[in-house]
Coordinates of C-alpha atoms and ligand atoms in Angstrom, one line a residue:
X1 CA 48.7 28.4 19.3
X2 CA 49.7 26.2 16.0
X3 CA 48.7 22.9 15.6
X4 CA 51.9 21.6 14.5
X5 CA 55.6 23.6 13.9
X6 CA 58.2 21.9 11.8
X7 CA 61.4 23.7 13.0
X8 CA 64.7 24.3 11.2
X9 CA 63.8 23.4 7.4
X10 CA 64.9 24.0 4.5
X11 CA 62.6 25.7 1.5
X12 CA 62.8 25.6 -2.0
X13 CA 64.4 29.3 -2.7
X14 CA 65.7 30.2 0.4
X15 CA 68.7 29.8 2.0
X16 CA 67.9 29.8 6.0
X17 CA 66.7 27.5 8.0
X18 CA 63.0 27.9 8.3
X19 CA 60.0 27.6 10.9
X20 CA 56.6 26.2 9.3
X21 CA 53.8 26.0 11.6
X22 CA 50.4 24.8 10.8
X23 CA 46.6 25.8 12.4
X24 CA 43.2 24.4 11.3
X25 CA 44.8 22.5 7.9
X26 CA 46.3 25.6 6.8
X27 CA 49.7 27.1 6.5
X28 CA 49.8 29.9 9.1
X29 CA 53.3 30.6 10.3
X30 CA 56.9 31.2 8.0
X31 CA 59.6 32.6 9.6
X32 CA 63.8 31.9 10.0
X33 CA 64.5 29.3 12.8
X34 CA 65.4 30.7 15.8
X35 CA 63.0 34.3 16.1
X36 CA 62.1 35.5 19.3
X37 CA 58.3 35.2 19.2
X38 CA 57.8 31.8 17.6
X39 CA 54.6 30.4 18.4
X40 CA 53.3 27.6 20.1
X41 CA 52.1 24.5 19.2
X42 CA 50.7 21.5 20.3
X43 CA 53.1 19.0 18.1
X44 CA 56.7 20.3 16.9
X45 CA 58.4 18.0 14.8
X46 CA 62.1 18.5 14.3
X47 CA 63.5 19.2 10.4
X48 CA 66.8 19.1 11.4
X49 CA 68.1 21.1 8.2
X50 CA 66.1 18.5 5.5
X51 CA 64.1 20.1 2.5
X52 CA 60.0 20.5 3.0
X53 CA 58.4 20.5 -0.3
X54 CA 54.6 20.8 -0.7
X55 CA 53.2 17.7 -1.9
X56 CA 53.8 16.0 -5.1
X57 CA 50.7 16.2 -7.6
X58 CA 50.7 12.9 -9.8
X59 CA 48.9 14.8 -13.1
X60 CA 48.9 11.6 -15.2
X61 CA 48.3 7.6 -13.8
X62 CA 45.9 5.0 -14.3
X63 CA 44.4 3.6 -11.6
X64 CA 42.4 0.8 -13.0
X65 CA 45.2 -1.3 -14.9
X66 CA 47.9 -0.9 -12.6
X67 CA 49.3 -4.4 -11.2
X68 CA 48.6 -6.3 -14.2
X69 CA 52.1 -7.8 -14.8
X70 CA 51.2 -11.7 -13.4
X71 CA 47.4 -11.7 -15.7
X72 CA 50.0 -11.3 -18.7
X73 CA 51.3 -13.6 -20.9
X74 CA 54.0 -11.9 -22.7
X75 CA 55.0 -8.5 -23.2
X76 CA 53.8 -6.1 -25.4
X77 CA 55.2 -5.4 -28.9
X78 CA 53.5 -2.2 -29.8
X79 CA 51.4 0.7 -28.4
X80 CA 48.6 -1.2 -30.7
X81 CA 49.7 -4.8 -28.9
X82 CA 49.5 -3.1 -25.3
X83 CA 45.7 -1.4 -25.8
X84 CA 44.8 -4.7 -27.6
X85 CA 46.4 -6.8 -24.6
X86 CA 44.7 -4.5 -22.2
X87 CA 41.1 -4.2 -23.8
X88 CA 41.1 -8.5 -23.3
X89 CA 42.0 -8.2 -19.8
X90 CA 39.5 -5.2 -19.1
X91 CA 36.2 -8.2 -19.7
X92 CA 37.7 -9.6 -16.3
X93 CA 37.7 -6.7 -14.4
X94 CA 35.3 -6.1 -11.1
X95 CA 35.0 -2.9 -9.3
X96 CA 36.4 -4.5 -6.0
X97 CA 39.5 -6.0 -8.5
X98 CA 40.3 -2.2 -9.7
X99 CA 39.6 -0.5 -6.2
X100 CA 42.0 -3.4 -4.5
X101 CA 44.9 -2.3 -7.6
X102 CA 43.7 1.2 -7.4
X103 CA 44.4 1.4 -3.8
X104 CA 47.7 -0.1 -4.1
X105 CA 48.8 2.0 -6.2
X106 CA 47.1 5.4 -4.0
X107 CA 48.9 4.1 -1.0
X108 CA 52.2 3.8 -2.7
X109 CA 51.8 7.3 -4.0
X110 CA 50.8 8.6 -0.7
X111 CA 53.9 7.0 1.1
X112 CA 56.2 8.6 -1.4
X113 CA 54.4 12.3 -0.8
X114 CA 51.9 12.8 -3.1
X115 CA 48.9 14.7 -2.0
X116 CA 47.1 15.4 -5.3
X117 CA 46.5 13.0 -8.1
X118 CA 44.3 13.2 -11.3
X119 CA 43.8 9.6 -12.5
X120 CA 42.3 8.3 -16.0
X121 CA 39.1 6.5 -15.7
X122 CA 38.5 4.3 -18.8
X123 CA 35.3 4.7 -19.8
X124 CA 33.9 2.7 -22.9
X125 CA 31.5 -0.1 -24.0
X126 CA 33.8 -2.9 -22.0
X127 CA 33.7 -1.1 -18.7
X128 CA 30.8 0.8 -19.1
X129 CA 30.8 2.9 -16.1
X130 CA 32.4 0.5 -13.7
X131 CA 35.6 1.8 -13.6
X132 CA 35.0 5.5 -13.3
X133 CA 32.7 4.8 -10.8
X134 CA 35.7 2.7 -8.8
X135 CA 37.2 5.8 -9.1
X136 CA 34.4 8.0 -7.9
X137 CA 34.3 5.7 -4.4
X138 CA 37.9 6.1 -4.2
X139 CA 37.9 9.9 -4.4
X140 CA 35.6 10.1 -1.1
X141 CA 37.3 7.1 0.4
X142 CA 40.9 8.6 0.3
X143 CA 40.0 12.3 0.3
X144 CA 41.5 12.7 4.1
X145 CA 45.1 11.9 2.2
X146 CA 44.8 12.2 -1.2
X147 CA 42.6 14.9 -3.8
X148 CA 41.8 13.2 -6.5
X149 CA 40.5 14.3 -9.8
X150 CA 39.1 11.9 -12.4
X151 CA 39.7 12.4 -16.0
X152 CA 36.6 10.5 -18.1
X153 CA 39.0 8.7 -20.9
X154 CA 37.7 7.1 -23.9
X155 CA 40.7 4.9 -24.7
X156 CA 39.2 2.9 -26.7
X157 CA 38.8 5.7 -29.1
X158 CA 34.8 7.3 -29.2
X159 CA 33.6 6.5 -32.8
X160 CA 35.5 3.1 -33.0
X161 CA 33.8 2.3 -29.8
X162 CA 30.1 3.4 -30.5
X163 CA 28.5 4.4 -27.4
X164 CA 31.4 5.8 -25.8
X165 CA 30.3 9.3 -26.4
X166 CA 27.1 8.7 -24.2
X167 CA 28.8 7.0 -21.4
X168 CA 31.3 10.0 -21.1
X169 CA 28.2 12.6 -21.2
X170 CA 27.0 10.2 -18.5
X171 CA 30.5 10.4 -16.4
X172 CA 30.4 13.8 -16.3
X173 CA 27.2 14.2 -14.9
X174 CA 27.9 12.3 -12.3
X175 CA 31.3 14.0 -11.1
X176 CA 33.9 13.2 -13.5
X177 CA 36.5 16.4 -13.2
X178 CA 37.9 16.7 -16.8
X179 CA 37.1 15.5 -20.2
X180 CA 39.6 12.9 -22.0
X181 CA 40.4 12.6 -25.4
X182 CA 43.3 10.3 -27.2
X183 CA 44.3 11.5 -30.6
X184 CA 45.5 8.1 -32.0
X185 CA 42.4 5.9 -32.1
X186 CA 39.8 7.5 -33.8
X187 CA 40.6 7.1 -38.0
X188 CA 38.8 11.1 -37.9
X189 CA 40.8 13.3 -36.1
X190 CA 39.2 16.3 -36.7
X191 CA 36.0 15.1 -34.9
X192 CA 36.7 13.5 -32.4
X193 CA 38.7 16.9 -31.5
X194 CA 35.6 19.0 -32.4
X195 CA 33.3 16.2 -30.4
X196 CA 35.9 16.8 -26.9
X197 CA 36.3 20.4 -26.8
X198 CA 32.0 20.9 -27.0
X199 CA 31.9 18.6 -24.4
X200 CA 34.3 20.6 -22.2
X201 CA 32.2 23.5 -23.4
X202 CA 29.3 22.0 -22.5
X203 CA 30.2 20.9 -19.0
X204 CA 32.4 23.4 -18.2
X205 CA 35.4 21.1 -17.7
X206 CA 39.0 21.1 -18.6
X207 CA 40.2 18.9 -21.3
X208 CA 43.1 16.3 -20.9
X209 CA 44.4 14.4 -23.9
X210 CA 46.5 11.4 -24.9
X211 CA 48.4 13.3 -28.1
X212 CA 51.0 12.0 -30.8
X213 CA 52.0 9.0 -28.7
X214 CA 54.4 7.9 -31.3
X215 CA 57.6 8.3 -33.3
X216 CA 56.2 9.7 -36.3
X217 CA 56.3 13.3 -36.7
X218 CA 53.5 13.6 -39.0
X219 CA 51.3 12.8 -36.4
X220 CA 51.2 16.0 -35.0
X221 CA 47.1 16.6 -33.3
X222 CA 49.1 18.6 -30.6
X223 CA 49.2 21.9 -33.3
X224 CA 45.7 21.1 -33.8
X225 CA 45.0 21.0 -30.0
X226 CA 46.6 24.4 -29.6
X227 CA 44.6 25.9 -32.3
X228 CA 41.5 24.5 -30.9
X229 CA 42.7 25.7 -27.6
X230 CA 43.1 29.1 -28.6
X231 CA 40.0 28.8 -30.6
X232 CA 38.2 28.4 -27.7
X233 CA 39.7 30.6 -25.5
X234 CA 40.8 27.6 -23.0
X235 CA 43.9 28.9 -22.7
X236 CA 45.4 27.3 -19.5
X237 CA 42.5 24.4 -19.1
X238 CA 43.9 21.7 -21.8
X239 CA 46.6 19.1 -21.0
X240 CA 48.0 17.0 -23.2
X241 CA 50.1 13.5 -22.1
X242 CA 53.0 11.8 -24.2
X243 CA 53.5 14.2 -27.6
X244 CA 56.6 12.4 -28.0
X245 CA 56.1 12.6 -32.1
X246 CA 57.0 16.5 -31.5
X247 CA 60.5 15.0 -30.4
X248 CA 61.1 13.4 -33.8
X249 CA 60.4 16.5 -35.9
X250 CA 62.4 18.6 -37.7
X251 CA 64.1 21.2 -35.5
X252 CA 62.6 24.1 -36.9
X253 CA 59.2 23.2 -37.5
X254 CA 58.9 22.0 -33.8
X255 CA 60.1 25.3 -32.5
X256 CA 57.2 27.1 -34.3
X257 CA 54.6 24.1 -32.9
X258 CA 56.3 24.7 -29.3
X259 CA 55.6 28.8 -29.5
X260 CA 51.7 27.4 -30.6
X261 CA 52.0 25.5 -27.3
X262 CA 52.9 28.1 -25.4
X263 CA 50.5 30.4 -27.1
X264 CA 48.2 28.2 -26.0
X265 CA 49.1 27.4 -22.5
X266 CA 49.0 23.7 -22.7
X267 CA 50.1 21.9 -20.4
X268 CA 52.7 19.0 -21.6
X269 CA 52.5 15.7 -19.1
X270 CA 56.0 13.8 -20.3
X271 CA 55.3 10.1 -19.4
X272 CA 59.0 9.1 -20.0
X273 CA 58.4 5.6 -18.4
X274 CA 56.2 4.2 -21.0
X275 CA 57.6 6.6 -23.6
X276 CA 60.7 5.0 -23.5
X277 CA 59.6 1.3 -23.3
X278 CA 57.0 1.9 -26.3
X279 CA 58.6 4.3 -28.6
X280 CA 61.6 3.4 -30.6
X281 CA 61.1 -0.2 -31.7
X282 CA 61.5 -1.5 -35.1
X283 CA 64.4 0.7 -35.5
X284 CA 67.4 -1.7 -35.6
X285 CA 69.7 1.4 -35.8
X286 CA 70.1 4.4 -33.7
X287 CA 66.6 3.9 -32.1
X288 CA 65.1 7.0 -30.4
X289 CA 64.6 7.5 -26.9
X290 CA 60.9 8.4 -27.8
X291 CA 60.6 11.0 -25.1
X292 CA 58.2 14.2 -25.1
X293 CA 60.6 17.3 -26.2
X294 CA 61.2 18.3 -23.0
X295 CA 64.1 20.9 -23.3
X296 CA 62.6 22.9 -26.3
X297 CA 59.1 23.2 -24.4
X298 CA 60.8 24.3 -21.6
X299 CA 62.9 26.7 -23.3
X300 CA 59.9 28.1 -25.1
X301 CA 58.2 28.2 -20.9
X302 CA 55.9 25.8 -21.4
X303 CA 54.7 24.1 -18.3
X304 CA 55.8 20.6 -18.6
X305 CA 55.5 18.2 -15.9
X306 CA 55.9 14.6 -15.3
X307 CA 53.5 11.7 -14.9
X308 CA 54.0 8.1 -13.8
X309 CA 51.3 7.1 -16.6
X310 CA 51.3 3.3 -15.8
X311 CA 52.5 1.0 -12.9
X312 CA 53.2 -3.0 -14.1
X313 CA 50.7 -3.7 -17.2
X314 CA 51.1 -4.0 -21.0
X315 CA 52.3 -0.5 -21.2
X316 CA 55.0 -0.5 -18.4
X317 CA 55.9 -3.3 -17.0
X318 CA 57.9 -1.3 -14.4
X319 CA 57.6 1.3 -11.7
X320 CA 55.6 2.6 -9.1
X321 CA 54.0 5.5 -8.4
X322 CA 56.7 7.2 -6.8
X323 CA 56.6 10.4 -8.9
X324 CA 60.8 10.9 -7.9
X325 CA 61.8 7.4 -9.8
X326 CA 59.6 9.0 -12.8
X327 CA 61.2 12.4 -12.3
X328 CA 65.2 10.4 -12.1
X329 CA 64.3 8.4 -15.3
X330 CA 63.3 11.7 -16.9
X331 CA 66.5 13.5 -15.8
X332 CA 68.6 10.6 -17.2
X333 CA 67.1 10.3 -20.5
X334 CA 66.3 14.2 -21.6
X335 CA 69.8 15.2 -20.4
X336 CA 68.9 17.1 -17.1
X337 CA 71.6 16.1 -14.5
X338 CA 72.6 19.8 -13.3
X339 CA 71.8 21.6 -10.0
X340 CA 69.5 23.6 -11.8
X341 CA 67.4 20.9 -13.8
X342 CA 67.2 19.0 -10.5
X343 CA 65.8 22.2 -8.8
X344 CA 63.4 22.6 -12.5
X345 CA 62.4 18.9 -11.9
X346 CA 61.2 19.6 -8.7
X347 CA 59.1 22.0 -9.7
X348 CA 57.2 20.1 -12.6
X349 CA 56.4 17.8 -9.9
X350 CA 54.6 20.5 -7.2
X351 CA 54.3 23.9 -8.7
X352 CA 54.6 23.1 -12.5
X353 CA 52.0 20.3 -11.8
X354 CA 49.7 22.1 -9.6
X355 CA 49.1 24.8 -12.4
X356 CA 48.3 21.8 -14.9
X357 CA 45.7 20.5 -12.5
X358 CA 44.1 24.3 -11.8
X359 CA 45.2 23.6 -8.1
X360 CA 44.3 26.3 -5.8
X361 CA 45.7 26.7 -2.2
X362 CA 48.4 24.8 -3.1
X363 CA 52.4 25.7 -2.3
X364 CA 53.8 26.4 0.9
X365 CA 52.8 29.8 1.7
X366 CA 51.0 31.3 4.3
X367 CA 47.2 31.0 3.9
X368 CA 47.8 27.8 1.6
X369 CA 46.7 24.3 2.4
X370 CA 49.2 22.4 4.4
X371 CA 50.1 19.4 2.1
X372 CA 53.8 19.2 2.5
X373 CA 56.5 16.3 2.4
X374 CA 59.3 16.3 4.2
X375 CA 62.8 14.8 3.5
X376 CA 66.1 14.4 5.5
X377 CA 68.1 15.9 2.9
X378 CA 68.9 19.5 2.0
X379 CA 68.5 20.2 -1.4
X380 CA 66.6 19.5 -4.7
X381 CA 69.6 17.9 -6.1
X382 CA 69.9 15.3 -3.1
X383 CA 66.3 14.1 -3.4
X384 CA 66.4 13.8 -6.9
X385 CA 69.3 11.3 -6.7
X386 CA 69.0 9.7 -3.2
X387 CA 64.9 9.1 -4.0
X388 CA 65.0 8.9 -0.5
X389 CA 62.7 6.5 1.2
X390 CA 62.9 8.2 4.6
X391 CA 59.9 11.0 4.3
X392 CA 57.0 12.3 6.2
X393 CA 53.8 13.0 4.7
X394 CA 51.1 15.8 5.5
X395 CA 47.7 16.5 4.1
X396 CA 46.1 19.9 5.5
X397 CA 47.9 19.4 8.5
X398 CA 47.5 16.0 9.3
X399 CA 50.2 13.3 9.2
X400 CA 49.5 10.7 6.4
X401 CA 52.5 8.6 5.9
X402 CA 56.1 8.4 7.6
X403 CA 58.7 6.0 6.2
X404 CA 61.7 5.4 8.6
X405 CA 64.6 3.4 6.9
X406 CA 67.1 1.6 9.3
X407 CA 70.4 0.0 7.4
X408 CA 74.0 -0.7 8.7
X409 CA 77.2 -1.6 6.2
X410 CA 79.6 -3.9 8.3
X411 CA 82.8 -4.7 8.3
X412 CA 83.9 -1.4 6.9
X413 CA 86.1 1.7 8.3
Ligands
ZN1 ZN1 47.9 7.8 -20.2

């Protein structure tokens, strides 16, 4: 006896309509619809030809500094300005305040179909461990809807903000899931890289960088990160967000850096909303888009994924925690308009991001955890273009969100 049977759904890379069954939180049955020996189920849901995807994986998001627009007196004029404005606001953050804004983001994400998330919790002398502890409590509180990973993130720099390294150590002891790094805050890049690689090795944790967030092709920490990853034998365990400087590098050299990224099996996280908003400034003629070079990296076989990053703060005064909105933005700005591109983008939001986060038991296959989102439209391209409000979401086989929309157009034939 199944707990749940979804009938007549469309799956990726499958032309036939399928039935998907769940037992004890896991996918226990996948077969073409209309078969003769369909198992009984306590609950049945009609898929009606809509596409069923594995739950979205949000690989890079900042929870505690989301929803700050009402506290800002002006817009950030640059990356350093955004960091400075946010650092000032952080003095007023309390745990309750951070948790309330974080939960608003998580609710939006769950409603959007997100079942796994990696957040960047800031650890520094301003906040101490309060942002980290707030995230750790939330991780437990939301566990029936979302698996939350926490990166111990030194946004203010490690050497620039003395005391940060000790706080990071403490956060990792308390349960941080990944060591964070940032290549554009400390003056001595090599010392920064050495410290975070050592910390990752000591604690047996993956590394997750904010790297090369500029249009300056001379900022190429990603090449150093690739070399160190290979030297440390950490292939597949290191991620880097932004990596936009690489998009300004001369093509031939960018190709060889991309080869090195592939060899190190780095997961590259494109954060298009923030990158488009912050980069390309100060160029009066032909301003750059300032994106991660997604096409080049995909061509080289690199695991490129997409993150929301910031929601309505100085870094990105836009957005919500819907991965489809971010994927759509990347589609438009990275020239990814075809049917194969849509399938690629959805793969990046699901299996690709799942691999970046080291998820096990993920994906729509028998034996995996039943983390799923059902749409009423039949293809990846429809999902990307429509960004449909109407979605149903399950976490380990239990329904966590359902959105229905009713609209009428009057007076037209
Ligand atoms: Zn970030």
